[in-house]
PDB file of C-alpha atoms in Angstrom:
ATOM      1  CA  GLU A   1    -185.847  69.917 -21.262  1.00  0.00           C
ATOM      2  CA  ALA A   2    -187.078  72.524 -23.115  1.00  0.00           C
ATOM      3  CA  GLY A   3    -186.156  75.576 -20.335  1.00  0.00           C
ATOM      4  CA  VAL A   4    -188.462  78.570 -19.455  1.00  0.00           C
ATOM      5  CA  ALA A   5    -189.487  80.879 -22.778  1.00  0.00           C
ATOM      6  CA  GLN A   6    -189.864  84.675 -22.881  1.00  0.00           C
ATOM      7  CA  SER A   7    -191.676  86.955 -25.343  1.00  0.00           C
ATOM      8  CA  PRO A   8    -190.668  89.524 -26.568  1.00  0.00           C
ATOM      9  CA  ARG A   9    -187.215  89.840 -26.082  1.00  0.00           C
ATOM     10  CA  TYR A  10    -186.710  93.448 -26.728  1.00  0.00           C
ATOM     11  CA  LYS A  11    -189.614  96.488 -26.264  1.00  0.00           C
ATOM     12  CA  ILE A  12    -189.063  99.923 -26.808  1.00  0.00           C
ATOM     13  CA  ILE A  13    -192.435 102.214 -26.224  1.00  0.00           C
ATOM     14  CA  GLU A  14    -193.312 105.392 -25.098  1.00  0.00           C
ATOM     15  CA  LYS A  15    -194.600 106.005 -21.664  1.00  0.00           C
ATOM     16  CA  ARG A  16    -198.280 106.323 -21.225  1.00  0.00           C
ATOM     17  CA  GLN A  17    -198.790 103.357 -23.966  1.00  0.00           C
ATOM     18  CA  SER A  18    -199.357  99.831 -22.529  1.00  0.00           C
ATOM     19  CA  VAL A  19    -196.974  96.759 -23.023  1.00  0.00           C
ATOM     20  CA  ALA A  20    -197.609  92.714 -22.174  1.00  0.00           C
ATOM     21  CA  PHE A  21    -194.890  90.215 -21.926  1.00  0.00           C
ATOM     22  CA  TRP A  22    -195.576  86.326 -21.987  1.00  0.00           C
ATOM     23  CA  CYS A  23    -193.915  83.594 -20.207  1.00  0.00           C
ATOM     24  CA  ASN A  24    -194.158  79.701 -20.525  1.00  0.00           C
ATOM     25  CA  PRO A  25    -192.689  77.809 -17.946  1.00  0.00           C
ATOM     26  CA  ILE A  26    -190.975  74.553 -18.295  1.00  0.00           C
ATOM     27  CA  SER A  27    -193.461  71.878 -18.668  1.00  0.00           C
ATOM     28  CA  GLY A  28    -194.849  70.432 -15.270  1.00  0.00           C
ATOM     29  CA  HIS A  29    -194.108  73.362 -12.906  1.00  0.00           C
ATOM     30  CA  ALA A  30    -196.510  74.612 -10.752  1.00  0.00           C
ATOM     31  CA  THR A  31    -194.735  77.473  -9.841  1.00  0.00           C
ATOM     32  CA  LEU A  32    -194.359  80.729 -11.790  1.00  0.00           C
ATOM     33  CA  TYR A  33    -192.806  84.192 -10.499  1.00  0.00           C
ATOM     34  CA  TRP A  34    -192.521  87.478 -11.885  1.00  0.00           C
ATOM     35  CA  TYR A  35    -189.265  90.065 -11.343  1.00  0.00           C
ATOM     36  CA  GLN A  36    -188.417  93.097 -12.185  1.00  0.00           C
ATOM     37  CA  GLN A  37    -184.802  94.008 -12.810  1.00  0.00           C
ATOM     38  CA  ILE A  38    -183.444  97.302 -12.961  1.00  0.00           C
ATOM     39  CA  LEU A  39    -180.091  97.935 -14.482  1.00  0.00           C
ATOM     40  CA  GLY A  40    -177.174  97.736 -11.816  1.00  0.00           C
ATOM     41  CA  GLN A  41    -179.659  95.569  -9.200  1.00  0.00           C
ATOM     42  CA  GLY A  42    -180.690  92.320  -8.521  1.00  0.00           C
ATOM     43  CA  PRO A  43    -184.353  91.160  -9.247  1.00  0.00           C
ATOM     44  CA  LYS A  44    -187.044  91.901  -7.403  1.00  0.00           C
ATOM     45  CA  LEU A  45    -190.120  90.062  -7.199  1.00  0.00           C
ATOM     46  CA  LEU A  46    -193.516  91.122  -8.780  1.00  0.00           C
ATOM     47  CA  ILE A  47    -195.977  88.275  -7.955  1.00  0.00           C
ATOM     48  CA  GLN A  48    -195.584  84.596  -7.887  1.00  0.00           C
ATOM     49  CA  PHE A  49    -198.451  81.937  -8.818  1.00  0.00           C
ATOM     50  CA  GLN A  50    -199.309  78.562  -7.899  1.00  0.00           C
ATOM     51  CA  ASN A  51    -200.686  77.102 -10.395  1.00  0.00           C
ATOM     52  CA  ASN A  52    -203.081  79.786 -11.319  1.00  0.00           C
ATOM     53  CA  GLY A  53    -203.499  80.863  -7.904  1.00  0.00           C
ATOM     54  CA  VAL A  54    -201.538  84.725  -6.695  1.00  0.00           C
ATOM     55  CA  VAL A  55    -199.676  83.222  -3.847  1.00  0.00           C
ATOM     56  CA  ASP A  56    -197.638  86.427  -3.780  1.00  0.00           C
ATOM     57  CA  ASP A  57    -198.233  90.329  -4.765  1.00  0.00           C
ATOM     58  CA  SER A  58    -196.928  92.122  -2.832  1.00  0.00           C
ATOM     59  CA  GLN A  59    -194.638  94.423  -4.566  1.00  0.00           C
ATOM     60  CA  LEU A  60    -196.752  94.489  -7.304  1.00  0.00           C
ATOM     61  CA  PRO A  61    -197.482  98.238  -8.712  1.00  0.00           C
ATOM     62  CA  LYS A  62    -201.001  97.242  -8.820  1.00  0.00           C
ATOM     63  CA  ASP A  63    -202.105 100.691  -9.758  1.00  0.00           C
ATOM     64  CA  ARG A  64    -200.401 100.095 -13.794  1.00  0.00           C
ATOM     65  CA  PHE A  65    -199.022  96.672 -13.205  1.00  0.00           C
ATOM     66  CA  SER A  66    -200.967  93.324 -13.960  1.00  0.00           C
ATOM     67  CA  ALA A  67    -200.280  89.629 -14.081  1.00  0.00           C
ATOM     68  CA  GLU A  68    -202.263  86.249 -14.851  1.00  0.00           C
ATOM     69  CA  ARG A  69    -202.014  82.509 -15.138  1.00  0.00           C
ATOM     70  CA  LEU A  70    -204.708  81.449 -16.477  1.00  0.00           C
ATOM     71  CA  LYS A  71    -204.967  77.456 -16.793  1.00  0.00           C
ATOM     72  CA  GLY A  72    -202.346  77.311 -14.588  1.00  0.00           C
ATOM     73  CA  VAL A  73    -199.301  76.869 -17.316  1.00  0.00           C
ATOM     74  CA  ASP A  74    -198.558  80.361 -19.532  1.00  0.00           C
ATOM     75  CA  SER A  75    -198.660  83.822 -17.654  1.00  0.00           C
ATOM     76  CA  THR A  76    -198.555  87.427 -19.131  1.00  0.00           C
ATOM     77  CA  LEU A  77    -197.355  90.021 -17.500  1.00  0.00           C
ATOM     78  CA  LYS A  78    -199.150  93.552 -18.436  1.00  0.00           C
ATOM     79  CA  ILE A  79    -198.068  97.349 -17.796  1.00  0.00           C
ATOM     80  CA  GLN A  80    -200.769  99.876 -18.454  1.00  0.00           C
ATOM     81  CA  PRO A  81    -199.832 103.052 -18.751  1.00  0.00           C
ATOM     82  CA  ALA A  82    -195.910 102.291 -18.528  1.00  0.00           C
ATOM     83  CA  LYS A  83    -193.803 105.470 -16.976  1.00  0.00           C
ATOM     84  CA  LEU A  84    -190.276 105.794 -17.456  1.00  0.00           C
ATOM     85  CA  GLU A  85    -188.645 104.026 -14.255  1.00  0.00           C
ATOM     86  CA  ASP A  86    -190.443 100.821 -15.650  1.00  0.00           C
ATOM     87  CA  SER A  87    -187.545 100.831 -17.795  1.00  0.00           C
ATOM     88  CA  ALA A  88    -185.966  97.206 -16.754  1.00  0.00           C
ATOM     89  CA  VAL A  89    -185.276  93.417 -17.174  1.00  0.00           C
ATOM     90  CA  TYR A  90    -188.616  91.807 -16.980  1.00  0.00           C
ATOM     91  CA  LEU A  91    -187.570  88.087 -15.495  1.00  0.00           C
ATOM     92  CA  CYS A  92    -190.218  84.772 -15.610  1.00  0.00           C
ATOM     93  CA  ALA A  93    -189.203  82.002 -13.583  1.00  0.00           C
ATOM     94  CA  SER A  94    -190.642  78.765 -12.637  1.00  0.00           C
ATOM     95  CA  SER A  95    -190.537  76.149 -10.028  1.00  0.00           C
ATOM     96  CA  SER A  96    -191.653  72.873  -9.054  1.00  0.00           C
ATOM     97  CA  SER A  97    -190.499  71.693  -5.851  1.00  0.00           C
ATOM     98  CA  LEU A  98    -193.154  73.255  -3.111  1.00  0.00           C
ATOM     99  CA  ARG A  99    -190.824  72.087  -0.496  1.00  0.00           C
ATOM    100  CA  ARG A 100    -187.635  73.618  -1.925  1.00  0.00           C
ATOM    101  CA  PRO A 101    -189.100  75.989  -4.874  1.00  0.00           C
ATOM    102  CA  GLN A 102    -185.566  77.949  -4.216  1.00  0.00           C
ATOM    103  CA  GLU A 103    -183.291  75.417  -4.879  1.00  0.00           C
ATOM    104  CA  THR A 104    -185.357  74.749  -8.460  1.00  0.00           C
ATOM    105  CA  GLN A 105    -186.203  78.231  -9.690  1.00  0.00           C
ATOM    106  CA  TYR A 106    -185.313  78.402 -13.399  1.00  0.00           C
ATOM    107  CA  PHE A 107    -184.942  81.717 -14.985  1.00  0.00           C
ATOM    108  CA  GLY A 108    -185.908  82.809 -18.683  1.00  0.00           C
ATOM    109  CA  PRO A 109    -183.762  84.987 -20.496  1.00  0.00           C
ATOM    110  CA  GLY A 110    -186.362  87.744 -19.822  1.00  0.00           C
ATOM    111  CA  THR A 111    -187.580  90.399 -21.249  1.00  0.00           C
ATOM    112  CA  ARG A 112    -185.497  93.913 -21.772  1.00  0.00           C
ATOM    113  CA  LEU A 113    -187.950  97.111 -21.346  1.00  0.00           C
ATOM    114  CA  LEU A 114    -187.136 100.718 -22.477  1.00  0.00           C
ATOM    115  CA  VAL A 115    -189.801 103.212 -21.860  1.00  0.00           C
ATOM    116  CA  LEU A 116    -189.126 106.771 -23.965  1.00  0.00           C
TER     117      LEU A 116
ATOM    118  CA  GLY B   1    -188.500  95.261   3.788  1.00  0.00           C
ATOM    119  CA  GLN B   2    -185.408  93.179   3.581  1.00  0.00           C
ATOM    120  CA  GLN B   3    -182.302  94.583   2.352  1.00  0.00           C
ATOM    121  CA  LEU B   4    -179.225  92.540   0.880  1.00  0.00           C
ATOM    122  CA  ASN B   5    -175.540  94.162   0.666  1.00  0.00           C
ATOM    123  CA  GLN B   6    -173.279  92.710  -1.593  1.00  0.00           C
ATOM    124  CA  SER B   7    -169.589  93.482  -1.759  1.00  0.00           C
ATOM    125  CA  PRO B   8    -167.357  94.259  -3.590  1.00  0.00           C
ATOM    126  CA  GLN B   9    -169.637  96.014  -6.259  1.00  0.00           C
ATOM    127  CA  SER B  10    -167.241  94.872  -8.905  1.00  0.00           C
ATOM    128  CA  MET B  11    -163.839  93.324  -9.364  1.00  0.00           C
ATOM    129  CA  PHE B  12    -161.832  92.839 -12.077  1.00  0.00           C
ATOM    130  CA  ILE B  13    -158.768  90.156 -11.230  1.00  0.00           C
ATOM    131  CA  GLN B  14    -155.969  88.022 -13.688  1.00  0.00           C
ATOM    132  CA  GLU B  15    -156.674  84.046 -14.497  1.00  0.00           C
ATOM    133  CA  GLY B  16    -155.567  81.842 -11.876  1.00  0.00           C
ATOM    134  CA  GLU B  17    -156.713  84.447  -8.849  1.00  0.00           C
ATOM    135  CA  ASP B  18    -159.534  83.309  -6.054  1.00  0.00           C
ATOM    136  CA  VAL B  19    -161.982  85.577  -5.166  1.00  0.00           C
ATOM    137  CA  SER B  20    -164.451  86.492  -2.115  1.00  0.00           C
ATOM    138  CA  MET B  21    -167.233  88.046  -2.173  1.00  0.00           C
ATOM    139  CA  ASN B  22    -170.322  88.541   1.042  1.00  0.00           C
ATOM    140  CA  CYS B  23    -173.110  89.087   1.113  1.00  0.00           C
ATOM    141  CA  THR B  24    -175.155  90.662   4.447  1.00  0.00           C
ATOM    142  CA  SER B  25    -177.988  91.226   5.743  1.00  0.00           C
ATOM    143  CA  SER B  26    -180.631  93.334   7.917  1.00  0.00           C
ATOM    144  CA  SER B  27    -182.508  90.794   8.822  1.00  0.00           C
ATOM    145  CA  ILE B  28    -182.469  86.672   9.115  1.00  0.00           C
ATOM    146  CA  PHE B  29    -182.751  84.429   6.282  1.00  0.00           C
ATOM    147  CA  ASN B  30    -182.775  80.650   6.407  1.00  0.00           C
ATOM    148  CA  THR B  31    -181.420  79.453   3.537  1.00  0.00           C
ATOM    149  CA  TRP B  32    -178.424  81.651   1.090  1.00  0.00           C
ATOM    150  CA  LEU B  33    -178.681  81.047  -2.355  1.00  0.00           C
ATOM    151  CA  TRP B  34    -175.822  82.392  -4.798  1.00  0.00           C
ATOM    152  CA  TYR B  35    -176.609  82.979  -8.794  1.00  0.00           C
ATOM    153  CA  LYS B  36    -174.917  83.488 -12.021  1.00  0.00           C
ATOM    154  CA  GLN B  37    -175.874  85.642 -14.433  1.00  0.00           C
ATOM    155  CA  ASP B  38    -174.532  86.224 -17.982  1.00  0.00           C
ATOM    156  CA  PRO B  39    -175.341  89.097 -20.231  1.00  0.00           C
ATOM    157  CA  GLY B  40    -178.842  88.835 -21.597  1.00  0.00           C
ATOM    158  CA  GLU B  41    -179.089  85.379 -19.829  1.00  0.00           C
ATOM    159  CA  GLY B  42    -181.084  85.122 -16.044  1.00  0.00           C
ATOM    160  CA  PRO B  43    -179.722  84.443 -13.162  1.00  0.00           C
ATOM    161  CA  VAL B  44    -178.551  80.349 -12.680  1.00  0.00           C
ATOM    162  CA  LEU B  45    -178.429  79.031  -9.480  1.00  0.00           C
ATOM    163  CA  LEU B  46    -174.536  77.497  -8.346  1.00  0.00           C
ATOM    164  CA  ILE B  47    -174.626  76.884  -4.647  1.00  0.00           C
ATOM    165  CA  ALA B  48    -178.244  76.814  -2.658  1.00  0.00           C
ATOM    166  CA  LEU B  49    -177.299  76.868   1.930  1.00  0.00           C
ATOM    167  CA  TYR B  50    -180.004  75.404   4.337  1.00  0.00           C
ATOM    168  CA  LYS B  51    -178.225  75.517   7.589  1.00  0.00           C
ATOM    169  CA  ALA B  52    -175.881  78.323   9.736  1.00  0.00           C
ATOM    170  CA  GLY B  53    -172.433  77.525   9.205  1.00  0.00           C
ATOM    171  CA  GLU B  54    -172.762  74.862   6.547  1.00  0.00           C
ATOM    172  CA  LEU B  55    -170.151  75.394   3.765  1.00  0.00           C
ATOM    173  CA  THR B  56    -170.880  73.771   0.376  1.00  0.00           C
ATOM    174  CA  SER B  57    -168.699  73.113  -2.511  1.00  0.00           C
ATOM    175  CA  ASN B  58    -170.264  72.562  -6.396  1.00  0.00           C
ATOM    176  CA  GLY B  59    -166.449  72.640  -8.448  1.00  0.00           C
ATOM    177  CA  ARG B  60    -164.639  75.436  -7.786  1.00  0.00           C
ATOM    178  CA  LEU B  61    -166.768  77.753  -6.111  1.00  0.00           C
ATOM    179  CA  THR B  62    -167.161  77.410  -2.693  1.00  0.00           C
ATOM    180  CA  ALA B  63    -170.332  79.040   0.042  1.00  0.00           C
ATOM    181  CA  GLN B  64    -170.522  79.426   3.562  1.00  0.00           C
ATOM    182  CA  PHE B  65    -174.472  80.447   5.697  1.00  0.00           C
ATOM    183  CA  GLY B  66    -173.173  82.874   8.204  1.00  0.00           C
ATOM    184  CA  ILE B  67    -173.187  81.822  12.023  1.00  0.00           C
ATOM    185  CA  THR B  68    -175.406  84.271  12.512  1.00  0.00           C
ATOM    186  CA  ARG B  69    -177.354  83.767   9.331  1.00  0.00           C
ATOM    187  CA  LYS B  70    -177.163  87.339   8.220  1.00  0.00           C
ATOM    188  CA  ASP B  71    -174.286  86.676   6.228  1.00  0.00           C
ATOM    189  CA  SER B  72    -172.938  84.722   3.383  1.00  0.00           C
ATOM    190  CA  PHE B  73    -169.980  83.974   1.570  1.00  0.00           C
ATOM    191  CA  LEU B  74    -169.003  82.744  -1.656  1.00  0.00           C
ATOM    192  CA  ASN B  75    -165.512  82.046  -3.015  1.00  0.00           C
ATOM    193  CA  ILE B  76    -163.854  81.358  -6.562  1.00  0.00           C
ATOM    194  CA  SER B  77    -160.846  79.116  -6.634  1.00  0.00           C
ATOM    195  CA  ALA B  78    -158.097  80.016  -9.628  1.00  0.00           C
ATOM    196  CA  SER B  79    -160.534  81.531 -11.661  1.00  0.00           C
ATOM    197  CA  ILE B  80    -160.882  81.398 -15.252  1.00  0.00           C
ATOM    198  CA  PRO B  81    -162.503  83.672 -18.294  1.00  0.00           C
ATOM    199  CA  SER B  82    -165.651  82.073 -18.434  1.00  0.00           C
ATOM    200  CA  ASP B  83    -166.285  83.485 -14.753  1.00  0.00           C
ATOM    201  CA  VAL B  84    -167.204  86.491 -15.957  1.00  0.00           C
ATOM    202  CA  GLY B  85    -170.613  87.273 -15.319  1.00  0.00           C
ATOM    203  CA  ILE B  86    -172.506  88.890 -12.356  1.00  0.00           C
ATOM    204  CA  TYR B  87    -172.697  87.352  -9.751  1.00  0.00           C
ATOM    205  CA  PHE B  88    -176.199  87.564  -6.557  1.00  0.00           C
ATOM    206  CA  CYS B  89    -176.863  86.638  -3.429  1.00  0.00           C
ATOM    207  CA  ALA B  90    -180.354  86.005  -2.236  1.00  0.00           C
ATOM    208  CA  GLY B  91    -181.908  85.086   0.834  1.00  0.00           C
ATOM    209  CA  SER B  92    -185.549  83.247   1.394  1.00  0.00           C
ATOM    210  CA  ASN B  93    -187.290  82.321   4.261  1.00  0.00           C
ATOM    211  CA  ALA B  94    -189.430  79.623   4.953  1.00  0.00           C
ATOM    212  CA  GLY B  95    -193.300  79.680   6.119  1.00  0.00           C
ATOM    213  CA  GLY B  96    -196.918  81.078   4.980  1.00  0.00           C
ATOM    214  CA  THR B  97    -197.074  82.573   1.439  1.00  0.00           C
ATOM    215  CA  SER B  98    -193.444  82.977   1.456  1.00  0.00           C
ATOM    216  CA  TYR B  99    -192.244  80.238   0.202  1.00  0.00           C
ATOM    217  CA  GLY B 100    -189.486  80.511  -2.368  1.00  0.00           C
ATOM    218  CA  LYS B 101    -189.571  84.153  -2.316  1.00  0.00           C
ATOM    219  CA  LEU B 102    -186.078  85.231  -3.045  1.00  0.00           C
ATOM    220  CA  THR B 103    -184.759  89.104  -1.696  1.00  0.00           C
ATOM    221  CA  PHE B 104    -181.316  89.473  -3.736  1.00  0.00           C
ATOM    222  CA  GLY B 105    -178.701  91.151  -3.471  1.00  0.00           C
ATOM    223  CA  GLN B 106    -177.406  94.027  -5.798  1.00  0.00           C
ATOM    224  CA  GLY B 107    -175.097  91.756  -7.743  1.00  0.00           C
ATOM    225  CA  THR B 108    -170.929  91.373  -8.064  1.00  0.00           C
ATOM    226  CA  ILE B 109    -169.779  92.217 -11.253  1.00  0.00           C
ATOM    227  CA  LEU B 110    -166.409  89.627 -11.864  1.00  0.00           C
ATOM    228  CA  THR B 111    -164.026  90.633 -14.997  1.00  0.00           C
ATOM    229  CA  VAL B 112    -160.942  88.190 -15.557  1.00  0.00           C
ATOM    230  CA  HIS B 113    -158.266  89.727 -17.611  1.00  0.00           C
ATOM    231  CA  PRO B 114    -156.444  86.045 -19.685  1.00  0.00           C
TER     232      PRO B 114
END
């Protein structure tokens, strides 16, 4: 079974530029998560999708971050414009179990973003 | 918001030694999980705990769900070099739209000397 795929793996941009990340979850997984992991910290949930609907985006900085999951499969996370403090690893995860999604939450390798 | 405090922040041990780390919360969780993250990879689930007082093992790993629901412990016995990595605790509460939302600790960095 293929894992969660993310691209690009690395991205370097200047502040005020825009950037987009892509995630392809495990086939058949209805729930998709985007996390932000700042160096030296644990992942922080940004947004959670159930199929193509948003379940939780309470920690998403909506003035600059946006995410979509068209057709309930792939997802993109965008930052526009980027700030220095956005430098982090952006992790995508997916799960299949609505009953215990945390048990079946599989993480991708992440996209490492550096904002200069 | 909820915060998890992990300790110690880092550990340097010799191969073969046992390791203990813990996680405390300012509020209650009904699920505790432990993850390991290798460099350049995403976290991988090690153990999930669903009941207060529960003790669960996965090979050389043993984790416990604290009675107060505000803490959890992870023990690794007879450490080996491949145990190197960052260990994260995470808490979760069921119900409503928060189902599956994880709150992570800041991690414990484990280094094992051969």
